[in-house]
PDB file of C-alpha atoms in Angstrom:
ATOM      1  CA  MET A 268     -95.141 -65.501 135.832  1.00  0.00           C
ATOM      2  CA  THR A 269     -97.978 -67.405 134.139  1.00  0.00           C
ATOM      3  CA  ARG A 270    -100.389 -69.614 136.069  1.00  0.00           C
ATOM      4  CA  ARG A 271     -98.687 -72.669 134.566  1.00  0.00           C
ATOM      5  CA  LEU A 272     -95.264 -71.494 135.694  1.00  0.00           C
ATOM      6  CA  ARG A 273     -96.546 -70.639 139.163  1.00  0.00           C
ATOM      7  CA  ALA A 274     -97.876 -74.173 139.514  1.00  0.00           C
ATOM      8  CA  LEU A 275     -94.549 -75.515 138.304  1.00  0.00           C
ATOM      9  CA  ALA A 276     -92.708 -73.299 140.776  1.00  0.00           C
ATOM     10  CA  ALA A 277     -94.780 -74.655 143.644  1.00  0.00           C
ATOM     11  CA  ALA A 278     -93.883 -78.194 142.687  1.00  0.00           C
ATOM     12  CA  LEU A 279     -90.240 -77.297 142.192  1.00  0.00           C
ATOM     13  CA  ALA A 280     -89.958 -75.805 145.672  1.00  0.00           C
ATOM     14  CA  LEU A 281     -89.375 -79.280 147.078  1.00  0.00           C
ATOM     15  CA  ALA A 282     -86.264 -79.587 144.939  1.00  0.00           C
ATOM     16  CA  ALA A 283     -84.326 -77.124 147.090  1.00  0.00           C
ATOM     17  CA  THR A 284     -82.864 -80.177 148.827  1.00  0.00           C
ATOM     18  CA  ALA A 285     -79.026 -80.113 149.295  1.00  0.00           C
ATOM     19  CA  PHE A 286     -78.310 -77.563 146.718  1.00  0.00           C
ATOM     20  CA  ALA A 287     -79.348 -74.569 148.722  1.00  0.00           C
ATOM     21  CA  ALA A 288     -81.311 -71.592 147.489  1.00  0.00           C
ATOM     22  CA  THR A 289     -82.905 -68.751 149.443  1.00  0.00           C
ATOM     23  CA  GLY A 290     -86.438 -68.096 150.641  1.00  0.00           C
ATOM     24  CA  CYS A 291     -88.706 -67.736 153.622  1.00  0.00           C
ATOM     25  CA  GLY A 292     -89.391 -69.556 156.825  1.00  0.00           C
ATOM     26  CA  GLY A 293     -92.299 -71.721 157.847  1.00  0.00           C
ATOM     27  CA  ASP A 294     -93.875 -72.928 161.006  1.00  0.00           C
ATOM     28  CA  ALA A 295     -92.738 -75.868 163.119  1.00  0.00           C
ATOM     29  CA  ALA A 296     -94.663 -79.095 163.669  1.00  0.00           C
ATOM     30  CA  SER A 297     -94.219 -81.771 166.295  1.00  0.00           C
ATOM     31  CA  ALA A 298     -93.377 -85.272 165.095  1.00  0.00           C
ATOM     32  CA  ASP A 299     -94.691 -86.964 168.224  1.00  0.00           C
ATOM     33  CA  ALA A 300     -97.061 -85.235 170.626  1.00  0.00           C
ATOM     34  CA  SER A 301     -96.465 -87.927 173.258  1.00  0.00           C
ATOM     35  CA  THR A 302     -92.953 -86.569 173.854  1.00  0.00           C
ATOM     36  CA  SER A 303     -94.176 -83.231 175.239  1.00  0.00           C
ATOM     37  CA  GLY A 304     -92.226 -82.086 178.286  1.00  0.00           C
ATOM     38  CA  LYS A 305     -89.028 -83.758 177.115  1.00  0.00           C
ATOM     39  CA  VAL A 306     -86.074 -82.419 175.162  1.00  0.00           C
ATOM     40  CA  THR A 307     -87.131 -80.595 171.987  1.00  0.00           C
ATOM     41  CA  LEU A 308     -84.977 -80.826 168.872  1.00  0.00           C
ATOM     42  CA  THR A 309     -85.785 -78.212 166.215  1.00  0.00           C
ATOM     43  CA  ILE A 310     -84.630 -79.534 162.858  1.00  0.00           C
ATOM     44  CA  GLY A 311     -83.844 -77.007 160.147  1.00  0.00           C
ATOM     45  CA  ASP A 312     -85.119 -78.097 156.752  1.00  0.00           C
ATOM     46  CA  GLN A 313     -85.471 -76.858 153.179  1.00  0.00           C
ATOM     47  CA  ALA A 314     -88.860 -77.104 151.466  1.00  0.00           C
ATOM     48  CA  LYS A 315     -89.907 -80.057 153.651  1.00  0.00           C
ATOM     49  CA  SER A 316     -87.238 -82.250 152.089  1.00  0.00           C
ATOM     50  CA  LEU A 317     -86.075 -83.943 155.284  1.00  0.00           C
ATOM     51  CA  GLN A 318     -89.518 -83.918 156.838  1.00  0.00           C
ATOM     52  CA  THR A 319     -91.042 -85.696 153.842  1.00  0.00           C
ATOM     53  CA  LEU A 320     -88.283 -88.312 153.817  1.00  0.00           C
ATOM     54  CA  LEU A 321     -88.344 -88.973 157.557  1.00  0.00           C
ATOM     55  CA  ASN A 322     -92.119 -89.114 157.798  1.00  0.00           C
ATOM     56  CA  ALA A 323     -92.414 -91.416 154.780  1.00  0.00           C
ATOM     57  CA  SER A 324     -89.797 -93.798 156.127  1.00  0.00           C
ATOM     58  CA  GLY A 325     -91.327 -93.783 159.619  1.00  0.00           C
ATOM     59  CA  VAL A 326     -87.933 -93.559 161.313  1.00  0.00           C
ATOM     60  CA  LEU A 327     -88.954 -90.858 163.806  1.00  0.00           C
ATOM     61  CA  LYS A 328     -91.389 -93.110 165.608  1.00  0.00           C
ATOM     62  CA  GLY A 329     -90.462 -93.728 169.217  1.00  0.00           C
ATOM     63  CA  THR A 330     -88.039 -90.861 169.748  1.00  0.00           C
ATOM     64  CA  SER A 331     -87.328 -90.009 173.384  1.00  0.00           C
ATOM     65  CA  TYR A 332     -87.382 -86.320 172.429  1.00  0.00           C
ATOM     66  CA  LYS A 333     -89.864 -84.016 170.771  1.00  0.00           C
ATOM     67  CA  VAL A 334     -89.179 -83.048 167.156  1.00  0.00           C
ATOM     68  CA  LYS A 335     -90.098 -79.670 165.692  1.00  0.00           C
ATOM     69  CA  TRP A 336     -89.469 -78.608 162.126  1.00  0.00           C
ATOM     70  CA  ALA A 337     -88.186 -75.210 161.032  1.00  0.00           C
ATOM     71  CA  GLU A 338     -88.976 -75.044 157.317  1.00  0.00           C
ATOM     72  CA  PHE A 339     -87.391 -72.730 154.742  1.00  0.00           C
ATOM     73  CA  GLU A 340     -87.192 -72.564 150.950  1.00  0.00           C
ATOM     74  CA  GLY A 341     -83.413 -72.584 151.074  1.00  0.00           C
ATOM     75  CA  ALA A 342     -80.205 -72.357 153.027  1.00  0.00           C
ATOM     76  CA  ALA A 343     -79.738 -68.621 153.617  1.00  0.00           C
ATOM     77  CA  PRO A 344     -82.827 -68.092 155.798  1.00  0.00           C
ATOM     78  CA  LEU A 345     -82.277 -71.460 157.450  1.00  0.00           C
ATOM     79  CA  PHE A 346     -78.861 -70.347 158.676  1.00  0.00           C
ATOM     80  CA  GLN A 347     -80.306 -67.013 159.785  1.00  0.00           C
ATOM     81  CA  ALA A 348     -82.801 -68.936 161.910  1.00  0.00           C
ATOM     82  CA  LEU A 349     -80.066 -71.135 163.328  1.00  0.00           C
ATOM     83  CA  GLN A 350     -78.047 -68.058 164.253  1.00  0.00           C
ATOM     84  CA  ALA A 351     -81.106 -66.612 165.989  1.00  0.00           C
ATOM     85  CA  GLY A 352     -81.660 -69.818 167.964  1.00  0.00           C
ATOM     86  CA  ALA A 353     -84.814 -70.748 166.046  1.00  0.00           C
ATOM     87  CA  ALA A 354     -83.297 -74.011 164.740  1.00  0.00           C
ATOM     88  CA  ASP A 355     -80.859 -76.504 166.234  1.00  0.00           C
ATOM     89  CA  THR A 356     -79.687 -78.135 163.009  1.00  0.00           C
ATOM     90  CA  SER A 357     -79.096 -77.218 159.376  1.00  0.00           C
ATOM     91  CA  TYR A 358     -79.306 -79.043 156.066  1.00  0.00           C
ATOM     92  CA  ALA A 359     -77.397 -77.600 153.112  1.00  0.00           C
ATOM     93  CA  ALA A 360     -74.791 -78.204 150.438  1.00  0.00           C
ATOM     94  CA  ASP A 361     -71.118 -77.619 151.135  1.00  0.00           C
ATOM     95  CA  LEU A 362     -70.766 -74.054 149.845  1.00  0.00           C
ATOM     96  CA  PRO A 363     -73.861 -72.582 151.558  1.00  0.00           C
ATOM     97  CA  THR A 364     -72.630 -74.139 154.794  1.00  0.00           C
ATOM     98  CA  LEU A 365     -69.200 -72.611 154.241  1.00  0.00           C
ATOM     99  CA  GLN A 366     -70.801 -69.248 153.507  1.00  0.00           C
ATOM    100  CA  ALA A 367     -72.696 -69.389 156.785  1.00  0.00           C
ATOM    101  CA  GLN A 368     -69.550 -70.271 158.731  1.00  0.00           C
ATOM    102  CA  SER A 369     -67.569 -67.555 156.962  1.00  0.00           C
ATOM    103  CA  GLY A 370     -70.279 -65.099 157.943  1.00  0.00           C
ATOM    104  CA  GLY A 371     -70.015 -66.001 161.612  1.00  0.00           C
ATOM    105  CA  VAL A 372     -72.969 -68.355 162.011  1.00  0.00           C
ATOM    106  CA  PRO A 373     -72.102 -70.629 164.976  1.00  0.00           C
ATOM    107  CA  VAL A 374     -72.643 -73.961 163.214  1.00  0.00           C
ATOM    108  CA  LYS A 375     -70.532 -77.081 162.843  1.00  0.00           C
ATOM    109  CA  GLY A 376     -70.940 -79.897 160.374  1.00  0.00           C
ATOM    110  CA  VAL A 377     -71.821 -83.106 162.234  1.00  0.00           C
ATOM    111  CA  ALA A 378     -72.426 -85.482 159.310  1.00  0.00           C
ATOM    112  CA  ALA A 379     -71.992 -85.362 155.544  1.00  0.00           C
ATOM    113  CA  LEU A 380     -74.444 -86.175 152.778  1.00  0.00           C
ATOM    114  CA  HIS A 381     -73.207 -87.452 149.447  1.00  0.00           C
ATOM    115  CA  ASN A 382     -74.307 -87.816 145.831  1.00  0.00           C
ATOM    116  CA  ASP A 383     -72.637 -87.927 142.413  1.00  0.00           C
ATOM    117  CA  GLY A 384     -72.999 -84.232 141.577  1.00  0.00           C
ATOM    118  CA  SER A 385     -75.262 -84.847 138.592  1.00  0.00           C
ATOM    119  CA  ALA A 386     -78.030 -82.669 140.004  1.00  0.00           C
ATOM    120  CA  VAL A 387     -75.995 -79.487 139.398  1.00  0.00           C
ATOM    121  CA  GLY A 388     -75.494 -78.208 135.880  1.00  0.00           C
ATOM    122  CA  ILE A 389     -75.207 -75.335 133.426  1.00  0.00           C
ATOM    123  CA  VAL A 390     -77.971 -75.222 130.843  1.00  0.00           C
ATOM    124  CA  VAL A 391     -78.422 -73.011 127.794  1.00  0.00           C
ATOM    125  CA  GLN A 392     -81.230 -72.423 125.338  1.00  0.00           C
ATOM    126  CA  LYS A 393     -81.722 -75.098 122.674  1.00  0.00           C
ATOM    127  CA  ASN A 394     -80.513 -72.839 119.865  1.00  0.00           C
ATOM    128  CA  SER A 395     -77.775 -71.118 121.858  1.00  0.00           C
ATOM    129  CA  ALA A 396     -74.406 -70.499 120.238  1.00  0.00           C
ATOM    130  CA  VAL A 397     -72.838 -71.712 123.486  1.00  0.00           C
ATOM    131  CA  LYS A 398     -71.676 -75.284 122.914  1.00  0.00           C
ATOM    132  CA  SER A 399     -69.135 -75.604 125.737  1.00  0.00           C
ATOM    133  CA  VAL A 400     -67.960 -73.848 128.881  1.00  0.00           C
ATOM    134  CA  ALA A 401     -65.275 -72.065 126.868  1.00  0.00           C
ATOM    135  CA  ASP A 402     -68.033 -70.406 124.834  1.00  0.00           C
ATOM    136  CA  LEU A 403     -69.320 -68.670 127.981  1.00  0.00           C
ATOM    137  CA  LYS A 404     -66.494 -66.119 127.777  1.00  0.00           C
ATOM    138  CA  GLY A 405     -67.972 -62.640 127.590  1.00  0.00           C
ATOM    139  CA  LYS A 406     -71.475 -63.943 128.319  1.00  0.00           C
ATOM    140  CA  LYS A 407     -73.913 -63.304 131.165  1.00  0.00           C
ATOM    141  CA  VAL A 408     -74.584 -66.374 133.299  1.00  0.00           C
ATOM    142  CA  VAL A 409     -77.482 -66.503 135.731  1.00  0.00           C
ATOM    143  CA  VAL A 410     -76.711 -68.337 138.965  1.00  0.00           C
ATOM    144  CA  SER A 411     -79.386 -69.735 141.254  1.00  0.00           C
ATOM    145  CA  SER A 412     -79.773 -68.490 143.751  1.00  0.00           C
ATOM    146  CA  ALA A 413     -77.719 -66.333 146.109  1.00  0.00           C
ATOM    147  CA  LYS A 414     -74.013 -65.659 146.080  1.00  0.00           C
ATOM    148  CA  GLY A 415     -72.230 -68.787 147.240  1.00  0.00           C
ATOM    149  CA  SER A 416     -74.597 -71.473 145.956  1.00  0.00           C
ATOM    150  CA  ILE A 417     -73.476 -74.893 144.802  1.00  0.00           C
ATOM    151  CA  ALA A 418     -74.343 -73.841 141.235  1.00  0.00           C
ATOM    152  CA  GLU A 419     -71.892 -70.965 141.503  1.00  0.00           C
ATOM    153  CA  TYR A 420     -69.120 -73.337 142.555  1.00  0.00           C
ATOM    154  CA  LEU A 421     -69.773 -75.503 139.506  1.00  0.00           C
ATOM    155  CA  LEU A 422     -69.551 -72.428 137.293  1.00  0.00           C
ATOM    156  CA  ALA A 423     -66.319 -71.236 138.917  1.00  0.00           C
ATOM    157  CA  ASN A 424     -64.677 -74.660 138.764  1.00  0.00           C
ATOM    158  CA  ALA A 425     -65.804 -75.358 135.201  1.00  0.00           C
ATOM    159  CA  LEU A 426     -64.465 -71.991 134.013  1.00  0.00           C
ATOM    160  CA  GLN A 427     -61.143 -72.686 135.699  1.00  0.00           C
ATOM    161  CA  GLN A 428     -60.914 -76.107 134.063  1.00  0.00           C
ATOM    162  CA  ALA A 429     -61.638 -74.461 130.700  1.00  0.00           C
ATOM    163  CA  GLY A 430     -58.755 -72.036 131.182  1.00  0.00           C
ATOM    164  CA  LEU A 431     -60.983 -69.042 131.875  1.00  0.00           C
ATOM    165  CA  LYS A 432     -61.140 -66.601 134.770  1.00  0.00           C
ATOM    166  CA  TYR A 433     -64.308 -65.992 136.764  1.00  0.00           C
ATOM    167  CA  SER A 434     -64.180 -62.389 135.563  1.00  0.00           C
ATOM    168  CA  ASP A 435     -64.529 -63.661 131.987  1.00  0.00           C
ATOM    169  CA  VAL A 436     -68.289 -63.996 132.589  1.00  0.00           C
ATOM    170  CA  THR A 437     -70.863 -61.636 134.069  1.00  0.00           C
ATOM    171  CA  VAL A 438     -72.782 -63.305 136.890  1.00  0.00           C
ATOM    172  CA  GLN A 439     -76.351 -62.425 137.798  1.00  0.00           C
ATOM    173  CA  TYR A 440     -78.071 -63.983 140.826  1.00  0.00           C
ATOM    174  CA  LEU A 441     -81.732 -64.995 140.632  1.00  0.00           C
ATOM    175  CA  LEU A 442     -83.929 -67.120 142.873  1.00  0.00           C
ATOM    176  CA  PRO A 443     -84.602 -70.501 141.258  1.00  0.00           C
ATOM    177  CA  THR A 444     -88.305 -69.935 140.602  1.00  0.00           C
ATOM    178  CA  ASP A 445     -87.649 -66.510 139.047  1.00  0.00           C
ATOM    179  CA  ALA A 446     -84.827 -67.923 136.946  1.00  0.00           C
ATOM    180  CA  GLN A 447     -87.025 -70.840 135.878  1.00  0.00           C
ATOM    181  CA  ALA A 448     -89.673 -68.462 134.567  1.00  0.00           C
ATOM    182  CA  ALA A 449     -87.104 -66.292 132.789  1.00  0.00           C
ATOM    183  CA  PHE A 450     -85.369 -69.290 131.208  1.00  0.00           C
ATOM    184  CA  THR A 451     -88.664 -70.733 130.013  1.00  0.00           C
ATOM    185  CA  ALA A 452     -89.504 -67.357 128.489  1.00  0.00           C
ATOM    186  CA  GLY A 453     -86.156 -67.319 126.664  1.00  0.00           C
ATOM    187  CA  LYS A 454     -84.839 -64.333 128.611  1.00  0.00           C
ATOM    188  CA  ILE A 455     -81.841 -66.258 129.970  1.00  0.00           C
ATOM    189  CA  ASP A 456     -79.299 -67.902 127.713  1.00  0.00           C
ATOM    190  CA  ALA A 457     -76.959 -69.550 130.247  1.00  0.00           C
ATOM    191  CA  TRP A 458     -78.135 -70.713 133.667  1.00  0.00           C
ATOM    192  CA  ALA A 459     -76.146 -72.454 136.422  1.00  0.00           C
ATOM    193  CA  THR A 460     -78.701 -74.298 138.497  1.00  0.00           C
ATOM    194  CA  PHE A 461     -79.504 -77.518 140.332  1.00  0.00           C
ATOM    195  CA  GLY A 462     -81.952 -80.289 141.094  1.00  0.00           C
ATOM    196  CA  VAL A 463     -85.309 -80.397 139.424  1.00  0.00           C
ATOM    197  CA  TYR A 464     -84.899 -76.795 138.257  1.00  0.00           C
ATOM    198  CA  LYS A 465     -82.139 -78.089 135.992  1.00  0.00           C
ATOM    199  CA  ALA A 466     -84.043 -81.204 134.986  1.00  0.00           C
ATOM    200  CA  VAL A 467     -87.184 -79.294 134.068  1.00  0.00           C
ATOM    201  CA  ALA A 468     -85.163 -76.737 132.094  1.00  0.00           C
ATOM    202  CA  VAL A 469     -83.766 -79.595 130.005  1.00  0.00           C
ATOM    203  CA  GLN A 470     -87.199 -81.209 129.690  1.00  0.00           C
ATOM    204  CA  GLN A 471     -88.565 -77.934 128.362  1.00  0.00           C
ATOM    205  CA  GLY A 472     -85.963 -77.737 125.617  1.00  0.00           C
ATOM    206  CA  GLY A 473     -82.842 -76.454 127.325  1.00  0.00           C
ATOM    207  CA  ARG A 474     -79.466 -78.020 126.625  1.00  0.00           C
ATOM    208  CA  GLN A 475     -77.022 -78.979 129.371  1.00  0.00           C
ATOM    209  CA  ILE A 476     -73.399 -78.183 128.553  1.00  0.00           C
ATOM    210  CA  ILE A 477     -71.870 -79.564 131.766  1.00  0.00           C
ATOM    211  CA  ASP A 478     -72.865 -81.015 135.127  1.00  0.00           C
ATOM    212  CA  GLY A 479     -71.199 -81.581 138.492  1.00  0.00           C
ATOM    213  CA  THR A 480     -70.008 -85.141 137.918  1.00  0.00           C
ATOM    214  CA  ASP A 481     -66.347 -86.122 137.543  1.00  0.00           C
ATOM    215  CA  GLY A 482     -65.381 -84.043 140.562  1.00  0.00           C
ATOM    216  CA  ARG A 483     -66.642 -80.702 139.265  1.00  0.00           C
ATOM    217  CA  VAL A 484     -68.493 -80.366 142.566  1.00  0.00           C
ATOM    218  CA  SER A 485     -67.590 -82.203 145.737  1.00  0.00           C
ATOM    219  CA  GLY A 486     -70.933 -84.011 145.928  1.00  0.00           C
ATOM    220  CA  TYR A 487     -71.059 -83.299 149.660  1.00  0.00           C
ATOM    221  CA  GLY A 488     -73.616 -81.528 151.778  1.00  0.00           C
ATOM    222  CA  PHE A 489     -73.776 -81.213 155.540  1.00  0.00           C
ATOM    223  CA  ILE A 490     -76.092 -81.732 158.428  1.00  0.00           C
ATOM    224  CA  GLY A 491     -74.976 -79.008 160.804  1.00  0.00           C
ATOM    225  CA  ALA A 492     -75.677 -78.283 164.448  1.00  0.00           C
ATOM    226  CA  SER A 493     -75.523 -74.973 166.260  1.00  0.00           C
ATOM    227  CA  ASP A 494     -72.869 -74.480 168.901  1.00  0.00           C
ATOM    228  CA  LYS A 495     -75.655 -73.780 171.377  1.00  0.00           C
ATOM    229  CA  ALA A 496     -77.361 -77.106 170.676  1.00  0.00           C
ATOM    230  CA  LEU A 497     -74.066 -78.986 170.862  1.00  0.00           C
ATOM    231  CA  ALA A 498     -73.369 -77.421 174.259  1.00  0.00           C
ATOM    232  CA  ASP A 499     -76.675 -78.750 175.606  1.00  0.00           C
ATOM    233  CA  ALA A 500     -76.309 -82.395 176.655  1.00  0.00           C
ATOM    234  CA  GLY A 501     -79.927 -83.276 175.977  1.00  0.00           C
ATOM    235  CA  ARG A 502     -80.077 -81.755 172.521  1.00  0.00           C
ATOM    236  CA  LYS A 503     -76.661 -83.112 171.585  1.00  0.00           C
ATOM    237  CA  ALA A 504     -77.858 -86.619 172.441  1.00  0.00           C
ATOM    238  CA  ALA A 505     -81.001 -85.998 170.390  1.00  0.00           C
ATOM    239  CA  ILE A 506     -78.942 -84.847 167.394  1.00  0.00           C
ATOM    240  CA  LYS A 507     -76.818 -87.976 167.638  1.00  0.00           C
ATOM    241  CA  ASP A 508     -79.948 -90.141 167.628  1.00  0.00           C
ATOM    242  CA  PHE A 509     -81.479 -88.104 164.795  1.00  0.00           C
ATOM    243  CA  LEU A 510     -78.433 -88.767 162.599  1.00  0.00           C
ATOM    244  CA  VAL A 511     -78.827 -92.520 163.090  1.00  0.00           C
ATOM    245  CA  ARG A 512     -82.479 -92.244 162.086  1.00  0.00           C
ATOM    246  CA  LEU A 513     -81.673 -90.066 159.068  1.00  0.00           C
ATOM    247  CA  ASP A 514     -79.140 -92.661 157.936  1.00  0.00           C
ATOM    248  CA  LYS A 515     -81.876 -95.308 158.110  1.00  0.00           C
ATOM    249  CA  ALA A 516     -84.263 -93.038 156.201  1.00  0.00           C
ATOM    250  CA  LEU A 517     -81.792 -92.543 153.373  1.00  0.00           C
ATOM    251  CA  THR A 518     -81.237 -96.285 153.163  1.00  0.00           C
ATOM    252  CA  TRP A 519     -85.015 -96.711 153.013  1.00  0.00           C
ATOM    253  CA  SER A 520     -85.290 -94.156 150.208  1.00  0.00           C
ATOM    254  CA  GLY A 521     -82.936 -96.204 148.067  1.00  0.00           C
ATOM    255  CA  THR A 522     -84.979 -99.379 148.433  1.00  0.00           C
ATOM    256  CA  HIS A 523     -88.440 -97.764 148.376  1.00  0.00           C
ATOM    257  CA  GLN A 524     -88.140 -95.225 145.577  1.00  0.00           C
ATOM    258  CA  ALA A 525     -91.772 -95.537 144.461  1.00  0.00           C
ATOM    259  CA  ALA A 526     -93.102 -94.989 147.986  1.00  0.00           C
ATOM    260  CA  TYR A 527     -90.748 -92.062 148.485  1.00  0.00           C
ATOM    261  CA  ALA A 528     -91.857 -90.473 145.205  1.00  0.00           C
ATOM    262  CA  GLN A 529     -95.491 -90.864 146.223  1.00  0.00           C
ATOM    263  CA  ALA A 530     -94.750 -89.159 149.535  1.00  0.00           C
ATOM    264  CA  ILE A 531     -93.183 -86.247 147.665  1.00  0.00           C
ATOM    265  CA  GLU A 532     -96.202 -85.993 145.380  1.00  0.00           C
ATOM    266  CA  LYS A 533     -98.496 -85.856 148.410  1.00  0.00           C
ATOM    267  CA  ALA A 534     -96.376 -83.357 150.328  1.00  0.00           C
ATOM    268  CA  SER A 535     -95.722 -80.951 147.467  1.00  0.00           C
ATOM    269  CA  GLY A 536     -98.398 -81.502 144.874  1.00  0.00           C
ATOM    270  CA  ALA A 537     -95.679 -82.350 142.375  1.00  0.00           C
ATOM    271  CA  LYS A 538     -96.486 -84.486 139.366  1.00  0.00           C
ATOM    272  CA  ALA A 539     -95.213 -88.055 139.363  1.00  0.00           C
ATOM    273  CA  ALA A 540     -92.397 -87.382 136.889  1.00  0.00           C
ATOM    274  CA  VAL A 541     -91.104 -84.461 138.944  1.00  0.00           C
ATOM    275  CA  ALA A 542     -91.275 -86.468 142.161  1.00  0.00           C
ATOM    276  CA  GLN A 543     -89.323 -89.288 140.542  1.00  0.00           C
ATOM    277  CA  LEU A 544     -86.623 -86.843 139.458  1.00  0.00           C
ATOM    278  CA  ILE A 545     -86.370 -85.503 143.002  1.00  0.00           C
ATOM    279  CA  VAL A 546     -85.879 -89.040 144.298  1.00  0.00           C
ATOM    280  CA  LYS A 547     -83.231 -89.776 141.665  1.00  0.00           C
ATOM    281  CA  GLN A 548     -81.216 -86.635 142.357  1.00  0.00           C
ATOM    282  CA  SER A 549     -81.468 -86.454 146.140  1.00  0.00           C
ATOM    283  CA  TYR A 550     -78.613 -87.221 148.491  1.00  0.00           C
ATOM    284  CA  GLY A 551     -78.380 -90.989 148.867  1.00  0.00           C
ATOM    285  CA  GLN A 552     -75.933 -91.420 151.726  1.00  0.00           C
ATOM    286  CA  LEU A 553     -75.175 -90.032 155.144  1.00  0.00           C
ATOM    287  CA  VAL A 554     -71.468 -90.466 155.843  1.00  0.00           C
ATOM    288  CA  PRO A 555     -69.049 -89.527 158.617  1.00  0.00           C
ATOM    289  CA  ILE A 556     -66.998 -86.384 158.124  1.00  0.00           C
ATOM    290  CA  THR A 557     -63.649 -88.003 157.435  1.00  0.00           C
ATOM    291  CA  PRO A 558     -60.380 -86.286 156.444  1.00  0.00           C
ATOM    292  CA  ALA A 559     -61.230 -87.172 152.843  1.00  0.00           C
ATOM    293  CA  VAL A 560     -64.499 -85.260 153.142  1.00  0.00           C
ATOM    294  CA  THR A 561     -62.890 -82.190 154.698  1.00  0.00           C
ATOM    295  CA  LYS A 562     -60.157 -82.225 152.045  1.00  0.00           C
ATOM    296  CA  ALA A 563     -62.703 -82.305 149.221  1.00  0.00           C
ATOM    297  CA  VAL A 564     -64.748 -79.488 150.742  1.00  0.00           C
ATOM    298  CA  GLN A 565     -61.610 -77.463 151.512  1.00  0.00           C
ATOM    299  CA  GLU A 566     -60.950 -77.393 147.770  1.00  0.00           C
ATOM    300  CA  VAL A 567     -64.383 -75.825 147.348  1.00  0.00           C
ATOM    301  CA  ALA A 568     -63.607 -73.258 150.051  1.00  0.00           C
ATOM    302  CA  ASP A 569     -60.224 -72.386 148.579  1.00  0.00           C
ATOM    303  CA  THR A 570     -61.599 -72.023 145.054  1.00  0.00           C
ATOM    304  CA  MET A 571     -64.402 -69.699 146.129  1.00  0.00           C
ATOM    305  CA  HIS A 572     -62.112 -67.723 148.406  1.00  0.00           C
ATOM    306  CA  GLY A 573     -59.785 -67.249 145.439  1.00  0.00           C
ATOM    307  CA  ILE A 574     -62.540 -65.498 143.473  1.00  0.00           C
ATOM    308  CA  LYS A 575     -63.663 -63.521 146.548  1.00  0.00           C
ATOM    309  CA  VAL A 576     -67.035 -65.250 146.845  1.00  0.00           C
ATOM    310  CA  LEU A 577     -66.063 -66.785 150.197  1.00  0.00           C
ATOM    311  CA  ASP A 578     -64.351 -64.182 152.365  1.00  0.00           C
ATOM    312  CA  PRO A 579     -62.953 -64.830 154.892  1.00  0.00           C
ATOM    313  CA  ASN A 580     -62.007 -68.382 154.018  1.00  0.00           C
ATOM    314  CA  VAL A 581     -63.054 -71.337 156.183  1.00  0.00           C
ATOM    315  CA  GLN A 582     -60.798 -74.084 157.510  1.00  0.00           C
ATOM    316  CA  VAL A 583     -63.180 -76.993 157.072  1.00  0.00           C
ATOM    317  CA  ALA A 584     -61.426 -79.386 159.463  1.00  0.00           C
ATOM    318  CA  ASP A 585     -61.833 -76.817 162.250  1.00  0.00           C
ATOM    319  CA  SER A 586     -65.532 -76.301 161.497  1.00  0.00           C
ATOM    320  CA  VAL A 587     -66.854 -79.807 162.127  1.00  0.00           C
ATOM    321  CA  ASP A 588     -67.684 -82.039 165.077  1.00  0.00           C
ATOM    322  CA  THR A 589     -66.969 -85.661 164.156  1.00  0.00           C
ATOM    323  CA  SER A 590     -68.034 -87.146 167.491  1.00  0.00           C
ATOM    324  CA  LEU A 591     -71.740 -87.545 166.749  1.00  0.00           C
ATOM    325  CA  PHE A 592     -71.716 -89.744 163.639  1.00  0.00           C
ATOM    326  CA  LYS A 593     -68.988 -92.290 163.007  1.00  0.00           C
TER     327      LYS A 593
END
């Protein structure tokens, strides 16, 4: 990877928001040293996405509990940490959360995040012969990042809508930063990706053939909580309070987009244009997990189970706790 691409990759790391990737863990930091000796809530995060938002909005001031952050590049290691007891909560898109639950991670969704799905897309090279999803038949498609990402669901659903089978394409999995470098170098023709990775690919000359709007992805992500944390009265109360504060932070982000973008620039070293794209494509709402939410996400589970990406399947309504955020 060239120096320029490495710098770009560092900036793009913050874009691993709700559309989960994979990566490595980081250290934890206290949000309020004055709360030492009280309940500690360890919040699982991806690429400092939540931490940047919550710190910029100031909503964590005055908590009655101590906050620690468990930082990861993406969802897979975050859920590994949660399973090991190194995090109390998770933050991921619908399919990575389903993958974790299918794999036996003791986590329940406690609140849903929502956006319009536009941050997920399939991009091809500017001069590619691929003009539509139907043209992907017989082609190799790179998916970022691991098996069971939100980008893979878009690919599976889009192929189905185009009358194709998942086996009609050859899927290769690559981490987003590796795929970004390969796409920029022209070594990838078709790439299912998300967030700023997608936006930068288009900015650099790629052509988007489809995105996740119009119901092609559910648009939902989840804040999850480990069964162990939910069984602890103190931490459960802290999670409930944290959700209220996160809701306020997301509201703040919608009315203070410039300040939020500046916070992202400071936290990640991203350029202003990249930070603005992150703000535009981030989750904008925290919503209760209603039957409508579980129905939409169950369609994701059933689709991915049908192509053997999610096995065993997950019954979404049985994998949530709706008592904490209403």
